[in-house]
Amino acid sequence: MTYVDGFLIPVPNDKKEAYRKIASEAAPIFKEFGALTVVETWGDDVPEGKVTSFPMAVKLEEGETVVFSWITWPSKDVRDAGMKKVMEDPRMEAFGEMPFDGKRMIFGGFEVLVDA
């Protein structure tokens, strides 16, 4: 069954292009190691909540936008092996410092319940 890694990332607006560049260069590496799709989205209609929200989840600061991303994999086993290879790949290290505060990134792996 398909497996999904999901990410919420606060990215400074002035680093949007730097983020897009790294994401577009990293996507083929993920796909080389088994990912089916890599999707990166820039927040456009992301309201601030009263109890919970995407902005609250990442402690969004002035001048930042929430990025919502996901990677699909054929299975959790493929994801586990592929993600290990991605993290060990020297091409990933070559990106250097990420253009966002990684301490406020939220991520997790998910089993698909419905795919319609």
mmCIF file of C-alpha atoms in Angstrom, residues 22-95:
data_model
loop_
_atom_site.group_PDB
_atom_site.id
_atom_site.type_symbol
_atom_site.label_atom_id
_atom_site.label_comp_id
_atom_site.label_asym_id
_atom_site.label_seq_id
_atom_site.Cartn_x
_atom_site.Cartn_y
_atom_site.Cartn_z
ATOM 1 C CA ILE A 22 16.637 23.066 -3.469
ATOM 2 C CA ALA A 23 13.278 21.269 -3.581
ATOM 3 C CA SER A 24 13.399 20.886 -7.367
ATOM 4 C CA GLU A 25 16.975 19.584 -7.245
ATOM 5 C CA ALA A 26 16.241 17.191 -4.359
ATOM 6 C CA ALA A 27 13.092 15.696 -5.924
ATOM 7 C CA PRO A 28 14.968 13.572 -8.506
ATOM 8 C CA ILE A 29 17.169 12.177 -5.724
ATOM 9 C CA PHE A 30 14.102 11.032 -3.794
ATOM 10 C CA LYS A 31 12.661 9.519 -6.970
ATOM 11 C CA GLU A 32 15.955 7.759 -7.746
ATOM 12 C CA PHE A 33 15.634 5.978 -4.405
ATOM 13 C CA GLY A 34 12.023 4.897 -4.839
ATOM 14 C CA ALA A 35 9.692 7.869 -4.322
ATOM 15 C CA LEU A 36 6.724 7.933 -6.668
ATOM 16 C CA THR A 37 5.966 11.656 -6.361
ATOM 17 C CA VAL A 38 7.408 14.694 -4.634
ATOM 18 C CA VAL A 39 5.042 17.664 -4.213
ATOM 19 C CA GLU A 40 5.986 21.069 -2.797
ATOM 20 C CA THR A 41 3.264 23.682 -2.290
ATOM 21 C CA TRP A 42 3.532 27.338 -1.231
ATOM 22 C CA GLY A 43 0.771 28.541 1.106
ATOM 23 C CA ASP A 44 -1.778 30.732 -0.656
ATOM 24 C CA ASP A 45 -4.967 30.492 1.418
ATOM 25 C CA VAL A 46 -3.789 29.380 4.861
ATOM 26 C CA PRO A 47 -5.887 31.073 7.550
ATOM 27 C CA GLU A 48 -4.740 31.670 11.099
ATOM 28 C CA GLY A 49 -6.837 29.545 13.429
ATOM 29 C CA LYS A 50 -8.305 30.220 16.862
ATOM 30 C CA VAL A 51 -7.391 26.824 18.333
ATOM 31 C CA THR A 52 -5.187 25.155 15.709
ATOM 32 C CA SER A 53 -3.922 25.962 12.219
ATOM 33 C CA PHE A 54 -1.001 25.404 9.893
ATOM 34 C CA PRO A 55 0.520 28.785 10.871
ATOM 35 C CA MET A 56 0.161 27.989 14.566
ATOM 36 C CA ALA A 57 1.618 24.512 14.116
ATOM 37 C CA VAL A 58 4.909 25.852 12.739
ATOM 38 C CA LYS A 59 4.901 29.029 14.893
ATOM 39 C CA LEU A 60 4.792 31.091 11.710
ATOM 40 C CA GLU A 61 6.584 34.419 12.029
ATOM 41 C CA GLU A 62 6.038 37.703 10.205
ATOM 42 C CA GLY A 63 7.383 37.465 6.648
ATOM 43 C CA GLU A 64 7.057 33.662 6.413
ATOM 44 C CA THR A 65 4.744 31.329 4.506
ATOM 45 C CA VAL A 66 3.760 27.746 5.310
ATOM 46 C CA VAL A 67 5.003 25.170 2.810
ATOM 47 C CA PHE A 68 2.984 21.937 2.704
ATOM 48 C CA SER A 69 4.831 19.064 1.054
ATOM 49 C CA TRP A 70 4.483 15.338 0.609
ATOM 50 C CA ILE A 71 6.362 12.424 -0.878
ATOM 51 C CA THR A 72 4.575 9.252 -1.911
ATOM 52 C CA TRP A 73 6.284 5.874 -1.841
ATOM 53 C CA PRO A 74 5.136 2.420 -3.001
ATOM 54 C CA SER A 75 5.312 1.119 0.597
ATOM 55 C CA LYS A 76 6.737 1.885 4.031
ATOM 56 C CA ASP A 77 9.575 -0.574 3.406
ATOM 57 C CA VAL A 78 10.552 1.253 0.200
ATOM 58 C CA ARG A 79 10.285 4.561 2.059
ATOM 59 C CA ASP A 80 12.461 3.391 4.946
ATOM 60 C CA ALA A 81 15.195 2.122 2.612
ATOM 61 C CA GLY A 82 14.886 5.039 0.205
ATOM 62 C CA MET A 83 14.890 7.754 2.864
ATOM 63 C CA LYS A 84 18.014 6.221 4.424
ATOM 64 C CA LYS A 85 19.764 6.363 1.039
ATOM 65 C CA VAL A 86 18.595 9.924 0.430
ATOM 66 C CA MET A 87 19.911 11.100 3.803
ATOM 67 C CA GLU A 88 23.280 9.434 3.148
ATOM 68 C CA ASP A 89 23.593 10.779 -0.401
ATOM 69 C CA PRO A 90 26.365 13.403 -0.759
ATOM 70 C CA ARG A 91 24.205 15.372 -3.205
ATOM 71 C CA MET A 92 21.906 16.232 -0.310
ATOM 72 C CA GLU A 93 24.817 17.490 1.794
ATOM 73 C CA ALA A 94 25.878 19.711 -1.107
ATOM 74 C CA PHE A 95 22.754 21.844 -0.597
#
